Amino acid sequence: MIGVMGMKRVMGMKGVMEIMEMIGVMGMMEMMRMKGVMGMMGMIEMMGMMEMMDMMGMGWGMMMGMGG
């Protein structure tokens, strides 16, 4: 087990890639300007969470949610 912090980092990275693919770099910059960094982090984490849930099943995802 990699613990919550390590997990969050992995999820974050995954989320960033997903978003970049979806909206491209220009959209990325736009969103950063609009929502600020905090909003960005929230979005990334949500994307990552969904990825994790798909990959490891609901239980693991739920556990992660509780962890932070």
mmCIF file of C-alpha atoms in Angstrom:
data_model
loop_
_atom_site.group_PDB
_atom_site.id
_atom_site.type_symbol
_atom_site.label_atom_id
_atom_site.label_comp_id
_atom_site.label_asym_id
_atom_site.label_seq_id
_atom_site.Cartn_x
_atom_site.Cartn_y
_atom_site.Cartn_z
ATOM 1 C CA MET A 1 0.000 0.000 0.000
ATOM 2 C CA ILE A 2 1.318 3.420 -0.926
ATOM 3 C CA GLY A 3 -0.589 5.515 1.587
ATOM 4 C CA VAL A 4 -2.830 8.473 0.917
ATOM 5 C CA MET A 5 -0.173 11.041 0.044
ATOM 6 C CA GLY A 6 1.520 8.888 -2.574
ATOM 7 C CA MET A 7 -1.874 7.958 -3.922
ATOM 8 C CA LYS A 8 -2.929 11.586 -4.176
ATOM 9 C CA ARG A 9 0.196 12.401 -6.136
ATOM 10 C CA VAL A 10 -0.483 9.582 -8.590
ATOM 11 C CA MET A 11 -4.105 10.616 -8.890
ATOM 12 C CA GLY A 12 -3.106 14.221 -9.454
ATOM 13 C CA MET A 13 -0.735 13.296 -12.260
ATOM 14 C CA LYS A 14 -3.355 11.121 -13.913
ATOM 15 C CA GLY A 15 -5.947 13.874 -13.570
ATOM 16 C CA VAL A 16 -3.669 16.428 -15.208
ATOM 17 C CA MET A 17 -3.048 14.167 -18.187
ATOM 18 C CA GLU A 18 -6.766 13.499 -18.561
ATOM 19 C CA ILE A 19 -7.682 17.174 -18.469
ATOM 20 C CA MET A 20 -4.902 18.143 -20.861
ATOM 21 C CA GLU A 21 -6.091 15.525 -23.329
ATOM 22 C CA MET A 22 -9.686 16.662 -23.020
ATOM 23 C CA ILE A 23 -9.362 20.441 -23.268
ATOM 24 C CA GLY A 24 -5.834 20.965 -24.475
ATOM 25 C CA VAL A 25 -3.187 23.291 -23.095
ATOM 26 C CA MET A 26 -4.985 26.514 -24.005
ATOM 27 C CA GLY A 27 -8.102 25.441 -22.110
ATOM 28 C CA MET A 28 -5.822 24.524 -19.214
ATOM 29 C CA MET A 29 -4.359 28.016 -19.025
ATOM 30 C CA GLU A 30 -7.806 29.535 -19.323
ATOM 31 C CA MET A 31 -9.148 27.440 -16.448
ATOM 32 C CA MET A 32 -6.158 28.295 -14.275
ATOM 33 C CA ARG A 33 -6.799 31.994 -14.829
ATOM 34 C CA MET A 34 -10.495 31.620 -14.162
ATOM 35 C CA LYS A 35 -10.646 29.369 -11.133
ATOM 36 C CA GLY A 36 -7.196 29.883 -9.719
ATOM 37 C CA VAL A 37 -4.910 27.129 -8.551
ATOM 38 C CA MET A 38 -7.191 25.865 -5.789
ATOM 39 C CA GLY A 39 -10.079 25.221 -8.160
ATOM 40 C CA MET A 40 -7.613 23.490 -10.446
ATOM 41 C CA MET A 41 -6.470 21.145 -7.695
ATOM 42 C CA GLY A 42 -10.050 20.268 -6.841
ATOM 43 C CA MET A 43 -10.789 19.428 -10.454
ATOM 44 C CA ILE A 44 -7.639 17.329 -10.825
ATOM 45 C CA GLU A 45 -8.411 15.387 -7.664
ATOM 46 C CA MET A 46 -11.951 14.647 -8.825
ATOM 47 C CA MET A 47 -10.688 13.381 -12.183
ATOM 48 C CA GLY A 48 -8.101 11.240 -10.428
ATOM 49 C CA MET A 49 -10.695 9.830 -8.074
ATOM 50 C CA MET A 50 -12.888 8.650 -10.927
ATOM 51 C CA GLU A 51 -9.910 7.055 -12.644
ATOM 52 C CA MET A 52 -8.990 5.222 -9.445
ATOM 53 C CA MET A 53 -12.537 4.032 -8.886
ATOM 54 C CA ASP A 54 -12.664 2.618 -12.388
ATOM 55 C CA MET A 55 -9.287 0.951 -12.027
ATOM 56 C CA MET A 56 -9.443 -0.530 -8.540
ATOM 57 C CA GLY A 57 -13.143 -0.871 -7.958
ATOM 58 C CA MET A 58 -15.540 1.117 -5.811
ATOM 59 C CA GLY A 59 -14.233 0.060 -2.383
ATOM 60 C CA TRP A 60 -10.710 1.340 -2.957
ATOM 61 C CA GLY A 61 -12.063 4.621 -4.331
ATOM 62 C CA MET A 62 -14.328 5.064 -1.341
ATOM 63 C CA MET A 63 -11.454 4.417 1.031
ATOM 64 C CA MET A 64 -9.407 7.052 -0.740
ATOM 65 C CA GLY A 65 -12.304 9.490 -0.428
ATOM 66 C CA MET A 66 -12.470 8.936 3.327
ATOM 67 C CA GLY A 67 -8.709 9.338 3.621
ATOM 68 C CA GLY A 68 -8.822 12.883 2.328
#
